Amino acid sequence: MKFIKEPIKNGKLWIVFGVLFLLSVPWYLPEGSYKPLILGIPYWGWIVLLVSLAFSATITYAIKYLWITEGDDSNYKEDE
Amino acid sequence: MTGELAFGGWSGVLIMVVYGLIMLAIGLVTYFKNKNIRESNQEYYLGGRGLGVMVLFFTFYATQYSGNTIIGYAPQGYRIGFEWLQSITFMILVMVGYLLFAPRLYVLSRKFNFITPSDWLAKRFRSKSITILGSLLMLYGLGNYLLEQLVAVGQGVSGLTGGTVPYQLCVIFFIVIMLIYSWLGGMRSVAYTDTMQGIALLFGVFILVIGSIIYFGGLPSTADYMAAFTPDKLGVPETSGIVGWFSMLVLVLIGASIYPHAIQRIFSAKSEKTLKNSLIGMAWMPFVTTGVILLVGIIGISAFPDLGEMESEKLVGMMANAIASENIFFYWAMILLFGGIIAAIISTADSVLLTFSSVISKDLYGRYINPKATEHKQIFVGKITGIIATGVLLIIAWYPPATLYEIFVLKFELLVQIAPAFILGLYWKQLHSKSVFVGMLVGTILATAMTFANITPFGIFSGLWGLFVNLIICVIGSLLFNISKVEEKETDKVIGL
């Protein structure tokens, strides 16, 4: 079975992951700040949540479109 | 409020018994449907490599999200506040970790019929020392993980029933149930019971958060309380906390994705499409699991203020008891949550135990101790050692050595040391096996010594320091010492995709 596309070999994907990783921890925001609070969650919490959503979306994209082998059976209907 | 007992007694016993009977029934049905299951490692440990999307997804889910996710993460959220948002990120990063190796490892597992993660190490390096050391590190990680589940059962049950159902009785009851259904049906039983338990876990988590919001107030009121009394749990964490956050994320990215029991699930997938779809589903589960659990911990800050560290470990039980005493609907909903928590614990424990047995039976016993043993005998040895290991861990669980969170961090320290061999080995043909072994050994010794001496320079976990040194030895050793032509040819046969 040969790889047509393999996630680990896609440089852009890992750059995106790297940027998201750095953004996922609020080191770039003023220590101790929490205002505005939106629905009881501090503003920086929302930023971390949005970055996490972007992470999940990128993973989904990578699995769907960057992980393709010769033997990939995604063209066939799941037989279960 | 903590001393009041809202439920327990017969209703607690009832849910335990019903839950146990359902699990046993699944084990029995699997056994009668697949009678030759215990004659072949592939059938017993990988369910015949036939797990479809739904079962594979739920067995991944129930395996990855353990009892610790509910019982340990809510108190951690309680103690450090919104900083525990990292629990969402790191569960997502586990999936990023998979992308490093799962596609290639799946293809190789089909090509060479891998049963255990050590099969990969043995095939790639053809080195007894790497395979044995790798297997021992996996056994340590798995044993630690199993211990964590036993402690969670104890704390969960004592918290939820206020001690009405004795701690010891519950732990032993569920261990016996788990051993019986695992014994009967191997991976098939484990995966089918995981499916039911995964659904129970999801249901339980949602009921708990809804109850918490209704009876203790939602996030806005808790945030007001936090702003007035504990602003440090609300604000952007201090720099020291942030370094720890980064190092925790890296540790989990590498450590949790190479959980041996998770890797065995990659081997069990029916097809590549099945595996891909299950992993896509898993990429979104942190929001509805650890995210929701974090809310429970945060709401607990205003509902039960000023709990000490060990007291806060029982937060979920305290909240469930308080919610259950409000009305009959939540009384029964909390009884079901009780089932969900047990499900989360047992479903992780059964997966860990099965992999633990497979590493002993196939990698250590079948490969080195008695290579002539039939697969039936290997499986039998795995089961017996699994029972003995569970017994030993049970004795340790009687007196939990640390908080659940500390136990959780500890197991990663050593497990991550197999990562360079495991991941670099997939792609780098020049990887030098002796350097890999030395790196793994030095990394293990360093991480262990630093953990025991409690040394964490720059707030970075000792496991990461061990991994760093391990990686340097691996890479520099491979650059300095060339592998032989014969070795290169052999390696090309394995990973030359």
PDB file of C-alpha atoms in Angstrom, chain B residues 2-124:
ATOM      1  CA  THR B   2     -21.440  17.122  52.216  1.00  0.00           C
ATOM      2  CA  GLY B   3     -22.440  14.897  55.072  1.00  0.00           C
ATOM      3  CA  GLU B   4     -26.046  14.475  53.893  1.00  0.00           C
ATOM      4  CA  LEU B   5     -26.776  11.376  51.944  1.00  0.00           C
ATOM      5  CA  ALA B   6     -29.231  12.033  49.121  1.00  0.00           C
ATOM      6  CA  PHE B   7     -29.020   8.582  47.645  1.00  0.00           C
ATOM      7  CA  GLY B   8     -27.171   5.360  48.032  1.00  0.00           C
ATOM      8  CA  GLY B   9     -28.312   2.240  49.858  1.00  0.00           C
ATOM      9  CA  TRP B  10     -30.558   0.056  47.725  1.00  0.00           C
ATOM     10  CA  SER B  11     -30.715   2.380  44.718  1.00  0.00           C
ATOM     11  CA  GLY B  12     -26.905   2.457  44.607  1.00  0.00           C
ATOM     12  CA  VAL B  13     -26.754  -1.317  44.933  1.00  0.00           C
ATOM     13  CA  LEU B  14     -29.440  -1.703  42.260  1.00  0.00           C
ATOM     14  CA  ILE B  15     -27.615   0.385  39.678  1.00  0.00           C
ATOM     15  CA  MET B  16     -24.385  -1.468  40.397  1.00  0.00           C
ATOM     16  CA  VAL B  17     -25.992  -4.863  40.003  1.00  0.00           C
ATOM     17  CA  VAL B  18     -27.957  -3.961  36.853  1.00  0.00           C
ATOM     18  CA  TYR B  19     -24.869  -2.406  35.316  1.00  0.00           C
ATOM     19  CA  GLY B  20     -22.755  -5.466  36.169  1.00  0.00           C
ATOM     20  CA  LEU B  21     -25.362  -7.843  34.738  1.00  0.00           C
ATOM     21  CA  ILE B  22     -25.540  -5.919  31.438  1.00  0.00           C
ATOM     22  CA  MET B  23     -21.752  -6.047  31.083  1.00  0.00           C
ATOM     23  CA  LEU B  24     -21.739  -9.762  31.861  1.00  0.00           C
ATOM     24  CA  ALA B  25     -24.523 -10.366  29.338  1.00  0.00           C
ATOM     25  CA  ILE B  26     -22.518  -8.601  26.613  1.00  0.00           C
ATOM     26  CA  GLY B  27     -19.503 -10.746  27.492  1.00  0.00           C
ATOM     27  CA  LEU B  28     -21.571 -13.937  27.387  1.00  0.00           C
ATOM     28  CA  VAL B  29     -23.235 -13.122  24.059  1.00  0.00           C
ATOM     29  CA  THR B  30     -19.830 -12.318  22.536  1.00  0.00           C
ATOM     30  CA  TYR B  31     -18.467 -15.578  23.889  1.00  0.00           C
ATOM     31  CA  PHE B  32     -21.266 -17.746  22.489  1.00  0.00           C
ATOM     32  CA  LYS B  33     -21.173 -15.983  19.117  1.00  0.00           C
ATOM     33  CA  ASN B  34     -17.408 -16.377  18.713  1.00  0.00           C
ATOM     34  CA  LYS B  35     -16.411 -19.600  20.418  1.00  0.00           C
ATOM     35  CA  ASN B  36     -12.942 -19.867  18.898  1.00  0.00           C
ATOM     36  CA  ILE B  37     -12.049 -16.400  20.141  1.00  0.00           C
ATOM     37  CA  ARG B  38      -9.408 -17.607  22.601  1.00  0.00           C
ATOM     38  CA  GLU B  39      -7.435 -19.699  20.154  1.00  0.00           C
ATOM     39  CA  SER B  40      -5.858 -16.812  18.267  1.00  0.00           C
ATOM     40  CA  ASN B  41      -4.120 -13.640  19.414  1.00  0.00           C
ATOM     41  CA  GLN B  42      -5.651 -11.706  16.533  1.00  0.00           C
ATOM     42  CA  GLU B  43      -9.172 -12.804  17.505  1.00  0.00           C
ATOM     43  CA  TYR B  44      -8.718 -12.320  21.245  1.00  0.00           C
ATOM     44  CA  TYR B  45      -6.661  -9.131  21.392  1.00  0.00           C
ATOM     45  CA  LEU B  46      -7.833  -7.345  18.210  1.00  0.00           C
ATOM     46  CA  GLY B  47     -11.385  -8.635  17.773  1.00  0.00           C
ATOM     47  CA  GLY B  48     -10.316 -10.234  14.485  1.00  0.00           C
ATOM     48  CA  ARG B  49      -9.410  -6.751  13.125  1.00  0.00           C
ATOM     49  CA  GLY B  50     -13.086  -6.238  12.418  1.00  0.00           C
ATOM     50  CA  LEU B  51     -14.245  -3.230  14.471  1.00  0.00           C
ATOM     51  CA  GLY B  52     -16.586  -0.937  12.515  1.00  0.00           C
ATOM     52  CA  VAL B  53     -16.892   2.865  12.804  1.00  0.00           C
ATOM     53  CA  MET B  54     -19.337   3.090  15.696  1.00  0.00           C
ATOM     54  CA  VAL B  55     -17.750   0.418  17.882  1.00  0.00           C
ATOM     55  CA  LEU B  56     -14.229   1.650  17.089  1.00  0.00           C
ATOM     56  CA  PHE B  57     -15.188   5.254  17.844  1.00  0.00           C
ATOM     57  CA  PHE B  58     -16.763   4.378  21.184  1.00  0.00           C
ATOM     58  CA  THR B  59     -13.963   2.069  22.210  1.00  0.00           C
ATOM     59  CA  PHE B  60     -11.482   4.864  21.406  1.00  0.00           C
ATOM     60  CA  TYR B  61     -13.699   7.281  23.319  1.00  0.00           C
ATOM     61  CA  ALA B  62     -14.301   5.115  26.386  1.00  0.00           C
ATOM     62  CA  THR B  63     -10.620   4.188  26.455  1.00  0.00           C
ATOM     63  CA  GLN B  64      -9.281   7.726  26.147  1.00  0.00           C
ATOM     64  CA  TYR B  65     -11.770   9.350  28.515  1.00  0.00           C
ATOM     65  CA  SER B  66     -11.397   7.561  31.789  1.00  0.00           C
ATOM     66  CA  GLY B  67     -12.964   7.807  35.204  1.00  0.00           C
ATOM     67  CA  ASN B  68     -10.282  10.384  35.865  1.00  0.00           C
ATOM     68  CA  THR B  69     -11.902  12.594  33.230  1.00  0.00           C
ATOM     69  CA  ILE B  70     -14.978  12.988  35.417  1.00  0.00           C
ATOM     70  CA  ILE B  71     -13.743  12.431  38.933  1.00  0.00           C
ATOM     71  CA  GLY B  72     -10.261  13.958  38.623  1.00  0.00           C
ATOM     72  CA  TYR B  73     -10.741  16.770  36.078  1.00  0.00           C
ATOM     73  CA  ALA B  74     -13.632  18.533  37.830  1.00  0.00           C
ATOM     74  CA  PRO B  75     -11.550  18.956  41.032  1.00  0.00           C
ATOM     75  CA  GLN B  76      -8.595  20.154  38.958  1.00  0.00           C
ATOM     76  CA  GLY B  77     -10.893  22.789  37.377  1.00  0.00           C
ATOM     77  CA  TYR B  78     -12.042  23.639  40.890  1.00  0.00           C
ATOM     78  CA  ARG B  79      -8.458  24.101  42.107  1.00  0.00           C
ATOM     79  CA  ILE B  80      -6.950  26.089  39.225  1.00  0.00           C
ATOM     80  CA  GLY B  81     -10.027  27.605  37.552  1.00  0.00           C
ATOM     81  CA  PHE B  82     -10.107  28.516  33.868  1.00  0.00           C
ATOM     82  CA  GLU B  83      -6.450  27.548  33.417  1.00  0.00           C
ATOM     83  CA  TRP B  84      -7.859  24.017  33.197  1.00  0.00           C
ATOM     84  CA  LEU B  85      -9.155  24.906  29.719  1.00  0.00           C
ATOM     85  CA  GLN B  86      -5.933  23.151  28.798  1.00  0.00           C
ATOM     86  CA  SER B  87      -7.832  19.880  29.375  1.00  0.00           C
ATOM     87  CA  ILE B  88      -9.729  20.601  26.135  1.00  0.00           C
ATOM     88  CA  THR B  89      -6.597  21.520  24.223  1.00  0.00           C
ATOM     89  CA  PHE B  90      -4.639  18.544  25.327  1.00  0.00           C
ATOM     90  CA  MET B  91      -7.343  16.052  24.451  1.00  0.00           C
ATOM     91  CA  ILE B  92      -7.329  17.617  20.970  1.00  0.00           C
ATOM     92  CA  LEU B  93      -3.542  17.429  20.830  1.00  0.00           C
ATOM     93  CA  VAL B  94      -3.754  13.690  21.396  1.00  0.00           C
ATOM     94  CA  MET B  95      -5.355  13.566  17.946  1.00  0.00           C
ATOM     95  CA  VAL B  96      -2.552  15.695  16.488  1.00  0.00           C
ATOM     96  CA  GLY B  97      -0.201  13.111  18.014  1.00  0.00           C
ATOM     97  CA  TYR B  98      -2.044  10.383  16.108  1.00  0.00           C
ATOM     98  CA  LEU B  99      -1.446  12.200  12.836  1.00  0.00           C
ATOM     99  CA  LEU B 100       2.290  11.800  13.440  1.00  0.00           C
ATOM    100  CA  PHE B 101       2.143   8.055  13.174  1.00  0.00           C
ATOM    101  CA  ALA B 102      -1.322   6.462  12.868  1.00  0.00           C
ATOM    102  CA  PRO B 103      -1.619   6.514   9.038  1.00  0.00           C
ATOM    103  CA  ARG B 104       1.712   4.750   8.527  1.00  0.00           C
ATOM    104  CA  LEU B 105       1.396   2.440  11.505  1.00  0.00           C
ATOM    105  CA  TYR B 106      -2.045   1.278  10.362  1.00  0.00           C
ATOM    106  CA  VAL B 107      -0.673   0.332   6.926  1.00  0.00           C
ATOM    107  CA  LEU B 108       2.277  -1.500   8.494  1.00  0.00           C
ATOM    108  CA  SER B 109       0.037  -3.286  11.008  1.00  0.00           C
ATOM    109  CA  ARG B 110      -1.930  -4.739   8.100  1.00  0.00           C
ATOM    110  CA  LYS B 111       1.190  -5.646   6.157  1.00  0.00           C
ATOM    111  CA  PHE B 112       2.952  -7.404   9.059  1.00  0.00           C
ATOM    112  CA  ASN B 113       0.004  -8.491  11.248  1.00  0.00           C
ATOM    113  CA  PHE B 114       0.935  -6.572  14.394  1.00  0.00           C
ATOM    114  CA  ILE B 115      -0.987  -7.566  17.528  1.00  0.00           C
ATOM    115  CA  THR B 116       0.760  -5.412  20.137  1.00  0.00           C
ATOM    116  CA  PRO B 117       2.676  -2.112  19.930  1.00  0.00           C
ATOM    117  CA  SER B 118       5.871  -4.016  20.771  1.00  0.00           C
ATOM    118  CA  ASP B 119       5.396  -6.031  17.561  1.00  0.00           C
ATOM    119  CA  TRP B 120       6.192  -2.816  15.745  1.00  0.00           C
ATOM    120  CA  LEU B 121       9.363  -2.223  17.777  1.00  0.00           C
ATOM    121  CA  ALA B 122      10.457  -5.839  17.224  1.00  0.00           C
ATOM    122  CA  LYS B 123       9.827  -5.667  13.464  1.00  0.00           C
ATOM    123  CA  ARG B 124      11.530  -2.320  13.013  1.00  0.00           C
TER     124      ARG B 124
END
